PDB file of C-alpha atoms in Angstrom:
ATOM      1  CA  MET A   1      25.776  13.776  -0.635  1.00  0.00           C
ATOM      2  CA  PRO A   2      25.146  15.314   2.741  1.00  0.00           C
ATOM      3  CA  ASP A   3      24.567  13.166   5.907  1.00  0.00           C
ATOM      4  CA  LEU A   4      21.161  11.741   6.591  1.00  0.00           C
ATOM      5  CA  LEU A   5      19.172  14.052   8.905  1.00  0.00           C
ATOM      6  CA  THR A   6      18.752  12.400  12.059  1.00  0.00           C
ATOM      7  CA  SER A   7      17.702  13.506  15.727  1.00  0.00           C
ATOM      8  CA  GLY A   8      18.666  11.987  18.977  1.00  0.00           C
ATOM      9  CA  ASN A   9      21.482   9.701  20.238  1.00  0.00           C
ATOM     10  CA  PRO A  10      21.409   6.068  18.757  1.00  0.00           C
ATOM     11  CA  GLU A  11      23.512   4.722  21.647  1.00  0.00           C
ATOM     12  CA  THR A  12      21.166   5.878  24.435  1.00  0.00           C
ATOM     13  CA  ALA A  13      17.702   6.103  22.831  1.00  0.00           C
ATOM     14  CA  THR A  14      14.928   3.840  23.991  1.00  0.00           C
ATOM     15  CA  TYR A  15      12.869   4.241  20.898  1.00  0.00           C
ATOM     16  CA  LEU A  16      13.729   4.360  17.100  1.00  0.00           C
ATOM     17  CA  ILE A  17      11.369   6.525  15.162  1.00  0.00           C
ATOM     18  CA  VAL A  18      11.322   5.893  11.371  1.00  0.00           C
ATOM     19  CA  TYR A  19       9.336   8.248   9.081  1.00  0.00           C
ATOM     20  CA  GLU A  20       9.235   8.531   5.408  1.00  0.00           C
ATOM     21  CA  ALA A  21      10.976  11.838   4.412  1.00  0.00           C
ATOM     22  CA  PRO A  22      11.819  15.176   5.995  1.00  0.00           C
ATOM     23  CA  HIS A  23       9.657  17.968   5.183  1.00  0.00           C
ATOM     24  CA  GLU A  24      11.116  21.304   4.097  1.00  0.00           C
ATOM     25  CA  GLU A  25      10.721  22.830   7.524  1.00  0.00           C
ATOM     26  CA  ASP A  26      12.750  19.684   9.028  1.00  0.00           C
ATOM     27  CA  LEU A  27      15.591  20.357   6.617  1.00  0.00           C
ATOM     28  CA  ARG A  28      15.573  24.090   7.308  1.00  0.00           C
ATOM     29  CA  LEU A  29      15.738  23.596  11.047  1.00  0.00           C
ATOM     30  CA  GLY A  30      17.989  20.648  10.758  1.00  0.00           C
ATOM     31  CA  ARG A  31      15.734  18.610  13.087  1.00  0.00           C
ATOM     32  CA  CYS A  32      13.533  15.605  12.415  1.00  0.00           C
ATOM     33  CA  LEU A  33       9.715  15.786  12.914  1.00  0.00           C
ATOM     34  CA  SER A  34       9.597  19.510  13.708  1.00  0.00           C
ATOM     35  CA  ASP A  35       6.760  20.552  11.300  1.00  0.00           C
ATOM     36  CA  GLY A  36       3.049  20.371  12.067  1.00  0.00           C
ATOM     37  CA  TYR A  37       3.011  16.644  11.492  1.00  0.00           C
ATOM     38  CA  GLY A  38       5.838  16.281  13.921  1.00  0.00           C
ATOM     39  CA  GLN A  39       4.228  18.439  16.615  1.00  0.00           C
ATOM     40  CA  SER A  40       0.944  16.211  16.316  1.00  0.00           C
ATOM     41  CA  PHE A  41       3.175  13.082  16.685  1.00  0.00           C
ATOM     42  CA  TRP A  42       4.890  14.474  19.754  1.00  0.00           C
ATOM     43  CA  ARG A  43       1.655  15.480  21.533  1.00  0.00           C
ATOM     44  CA  ILE A  44       0.344  11.864  21.086  1.00  0.00           C
ATOM     45  CA  ALA A  45       3.681  10.293  22.038  1.00  0.00           C
ATOM     46  CA  ALA A  46       3.782  12.518  25.179  1.00  0.00           C
ATOM     47  CA  LYS A  47       0.458  11.005  26.230  1.00  0.00           C
ATOM     48  CA  CYS A  48       2.138   7.649  26.067  1.00  0.00           C
ATOM     49  CA  GLY A  49       5.167   8.741  28.103  1.00  0.00           C
ATOM     50  CA  ILE A  50       7.493   9.043  25.098  1.00  0.00           C
ATOM     51  CA  GLN A  51       9.554  12.285  24.884  1.00  0.00           C
ATOM     52  CA  ARG A  52      11.857  13.393  22.057  1.00  0.00           C
ATOM     53  CA  THR A  53      14.833  12.928  24.281  1.00  0.00           C
ATOM     54  CA  ASP A  54      13.930   9.100  24.456  1.00  0.00           C
ATOM     55  CA  CYS A  55      14.132   8.727  20.736  1.00  0.00           C
ATOM     56  CA  PHE A  56      16.470   8.289  17.798  1.00  0.00           C
ATOM     57  CA  ILE A  57      14.522   9.632  14.953  1.00  0.00           C
ATOM     58  CA  ILE A  58      15.546   8.936  11.208  1.00  0.00           C
ATOM     59  CA  PRO A  59      13.779   9.399   7.909  1.00  0.00           C
ATOM     60  CA  THR A  60      14.036   6.755   5.105  1.00  0.00           C
ATOM     61  CA  ILE A  61      15.734   9.234   2.849  1.00  0.00           C
ATOM     62  CA  GLY A  62      17.488  12.547   3.488  1.00  0.00           C
ATOM     63  CA  GLU A  63      15.686  14.822   1.226  1.00  0.00           C
ATOM     64  CA  SER A  64      12.079  16.214   0.906  1.00  0.00           C
ATOM     65  CA  CYS A  65       9.952  14.376  -1.380  1.00  0.00           C
ATOM     66  CA  GLU A  66       6.984  16.796  -1.436  1.00  0.00           C
ATOM     67  CA  HIS A  67       7.202  16.826  -5.102  1.00  0.00           C
ATOM     68  CA  GLY A  68       7.015  13.090  -5.494  1.00  0.00           C
ATOM     69  CA  LYS A  69       9.111  10.234  -4.398  1.00  0.00           C
ATOM     70  CA  SER A  70      10.847   7.416  -6.412  1.00  0.00           C
ATOM     71  CA  SER A  71      12.725   4.229  -5.729  1.00  0.00           C
ATOM     72  CA  LYS A  72      15.821   6.220  -6.863  1.00  0.00           C
ATOM     73  CA  LEU A  73      15.547   8.355  -3.796  1.00  0.00           C
ATOM     74  CA  TRP A  74      15.596   5.138  -1.501  1.00  0.00           C
ATOM     75  CA  ASN A  75      18.485   3.810  -3.432  1.00  0.00           C
ATOM     76  CA  ASP A  76      20.446   7.235  -3.181  1.00  0.00           C
ATOM     77  CA  TRP A  77      20.108   7.057   0.748  1.00  0.00           C
ATOM     78  CA  TRP A  78      20.069   3.238   1.267  1.00  0.00           C
ATOM     79  CA  ASP A  79      23.612   3.040   2.860  1.00  0.00           C
ATOM     80  CA  ALA A  80      23.126   6.138   5.083  1.00  0.00           C
ATOM     81  CA  PHE A  81      19.906   4.752   6.385  1.00  0.00           C
ATOM     82  CA  ASP A  82      21.243   1.254   7.050  1.00  0.00           C
ATOM     83  CA  ALA A  83      24.272   2.731   8.850  1.00  0.00           C
ATOM     84  CA  ALA A  84      22.085   4.945  11.078  1.00  0.00           C
ATOM     85  CA  VAL A  85      19.595   2.204  11.945  1.00  0.00           C
ATOM     86  CA  GLY A  86      22.517  -0.136  12.631  1.00  0.00           C
ATOM     87  CA  SER A  87      23.811   2.364  15.099  1.00  0.00           C
ATOM     88  CA  PHE A  88      20.697   2.163  17.248  1.00  0.00           C
ATOM     89  CA  ARG A  89      20.956   0.231  20.539  1.00  0.00           C
ATOM     90  CA  GLY A  90      17.521   0.303  21.773  1.00  0.00           C
ATOM     91  CA  ARG A  91      14.808  -2.379  21.460  1.00  0.00           C
ATOM     92  CA  VAL A  92      11.750  -0.727  20.025  1.00  0.00           C
ATOM     93  CA  ALA A  93      11.094   0.810  16.621  1.00  0.00           C
ATOM     94  CA  ILE A  94       8.081   2.927  15.822  1.00  0.00           C
ATOM     95  CA  CYS A  95       7.276   3.228  12.098  1.00  0.00           C
ATOM     96  CA  LEU A  96       5.402   6.126  10.945  1.00  0.00           C
ATOM     97  CA  GLY A  97       3.639   5.216   7.685  1.00  0.00           C
ATOM     98  CA  GLY A  98       3.675   2.256   5.229  1.00  0.00           C
ATOM     99  CA  ASP A  99       6.857   3.417   3.372  1.00  0.00           C
ATOM    100  CA  ALA A 100       8.646   3.710   6.601  1.00  0.00           C
ATOM    101  CA  PHE A 101       7.357   0.332   7.864  1.00  0.00           C
ATOM    102  CA  HIS A 102       8.375  -1.423   4.553  1.00  0.00           C
ATOM    103  CA  ARG A 103      11.915   0.112   4.665  1.00  0.00           C
ATOM    104  CA  ALA A 104      12.666  -0.519   8.102  1.00  0.00           C
ATOM    105  CA  THR A 105      11.245  -4.113   8.246  1.00  0.00           C
ATOM    106  CA  GLY A 106      11.167  -5.405   4.644  1.00  0.00           C
ATOM    107  CA  LEU A 107       7.591  -6.554   5.253  1.00  0.00           C
ATOM    108  CA  ARG A 108       4.825  -6.094   2.633  1.00  0.00           C
ATOM    109  CA  GLY A 109       1.401  -4.471   3.436  1.00  0.00           C
ATOM    110  CA  SER A 110       0.487  -1.186   4.735  1.00  0.00           C
ATOM    111  CA  HIS A 111       1.195  -0.080   8.270  1.00  0.00           C
ATOM    112  CA  GLN A 112      -2.634  -0.350   8.859  1.00  0.00           C
ATOM    113  CA  ASP A 113      -2.365  -4.191   7.984  1.00  0.00           C
ATOM    114  CA  TRP A 114       0.345  -4.551  10.720  1.00  0.00           C
ATOM    115  CA  ALA A 115      -1.182  -2.086  13.379  1.00  0.00           C
ATOM    116  CA  GLY A 116      -1.133  -3.611  16.754  1.00  0.00           C
ATOM    117  CA  TYR A 117       1.551  -6.166  15.948  1.00  0.00           C
ATOM    118  CA  LEU A 118       4.920  -6.656  17.711  1.00  0.00           C
ATOM    119  CA  ILE A 119       7.553  -7.804  15.273  1.00  0.00           C
ATOM    120  CA  HIS A 120      10.637  -9.447  16.470  1.00  0.00           C
ATOM    121  CA  PRO A 121      13.958  -8.610  14.804  1.00  0.00           C
ATOM    122  CA  ASN A 122      14.341 -12.276  13.584  1.00  0.00           C
ATOM    123  CA  GLU A 123      10.891 -11.801  11.690  1.00  0.00           C
ATOM    124  CA  ARG A 124      12.216  -8.884   9.462  1.00  0.00           C
ATOM    125  CA  ALA A 125      12.321  -9.651   5.901  1.00  0.00           C
ATOM    126  CA  GLY A 126      15.485  -8.573   3.886  1.00  0.00           C
ATOM    127  CA  LEU A 127      15.080  -6.042   1.166  1.00  0.00           C
ATOM    128  CA  THR A 128      16.925  -6.559  -2.069  1.00  0.00           C
ATOM    129  CA  ARG A 129      18.490  -3.348  -3.351  1.00  0.00           C
ATOM    130  CA  THR A 130      18.031  -2.934  -7.055  1.00  0.00           C
ATOM    131  CA  ARG A 131      19.462  -0.361  -9.353  1.00  0.00           C
ATOM    132  CA  LEU A 132      18.386   0.566 -12.886  1.00  0.00           C
ATOM    133  CA  VAL A 133      21.182   0.529 -15.353  1.00  0.00           C
ATOM    134  CA  ALA A 134      20.842   1.945 -18.868  1.00  0.00           C
ATOM    135  CA  SER A 135      22.164  -0.723 -21.317  1.00  0.00           C
ATOM    136  CA  GLU A 136      21.735  -1.523 -24.990  1.00  0.00           C
ATOM    137  CA  TYR A 137      20.664  -4.920 -26.288  1.00  0.00           C
ATOM    138  CA  LYS A 138      21.957  -5.804 -29.714  1.00  0.00           C
ATOM    139  CA  SER A 139      20.526  -8.646 -31.863  1.00  0.00           C
ATOM    140  CA  ALA A 140      21.158  -9.787 -35.169  1.00  0.00           C
ATOM    141  CA  ASN A 141      18.939  -8.545 -38.037  1.00  0.00           C
ATOM    142  CA  LYS A 142      19.725  -9.890 -41.512  1.00  0.00           C
ATOM    143  CA  ARG A 143      17.370  -7.264 -43.100  1.00  0.00           C
ATOM    144  CA  LYS A 144      19.288  -4.459 -41.696  1.00  0.00           C
ATOM    145  CA  GLY A 145      22.752  -6.005 -41.946  1.00  0.00           C
ATOM    146  CA  ILE A 146      23.284  -6.091 -38.191  1.00  0.00           C
ATOM    147  CA  LYS A 147      25.332  -8.820 -36.614  1.00  0.00           C
ATOM    148  CA  LYS A 148      25.269  -9.827 -33.022  1.00  0.00           C
ATOM    149  CA  GLY A 149      27.747  -8.429 -30.626  1.00  0.00           C
TER     150      GLY A 149
END
């Protein structure tokens, strides 16, 4: 699996920007938040004094999900996301969207429910990683002659 697409330096960045998934243009250019959505964000951020060079930018997964997302994608990129976030040394995270907020904090509710709140790192909730495993359950059936085990 390729590395998770990130932009910026986690050691020196002031802000961590978490967003749901890279768009096709991000992947093609190898740069986070470079499409129209990203350009809109950077215009607004600039008005607040935040520049791309101040940020470490990371999606929750490393592939485009324009054709639908699944919990499998989160699981596939789980370790890469945790490692990238763990390398961030700044103090402020900005989550763009509910899925990004949930993955970064473990807290339930939409980003609109939490709009305007500051969350201390100690208030984060842990996320439990789950994996679907195909298995077979056998039970006894006297009529069919099947024994347990």
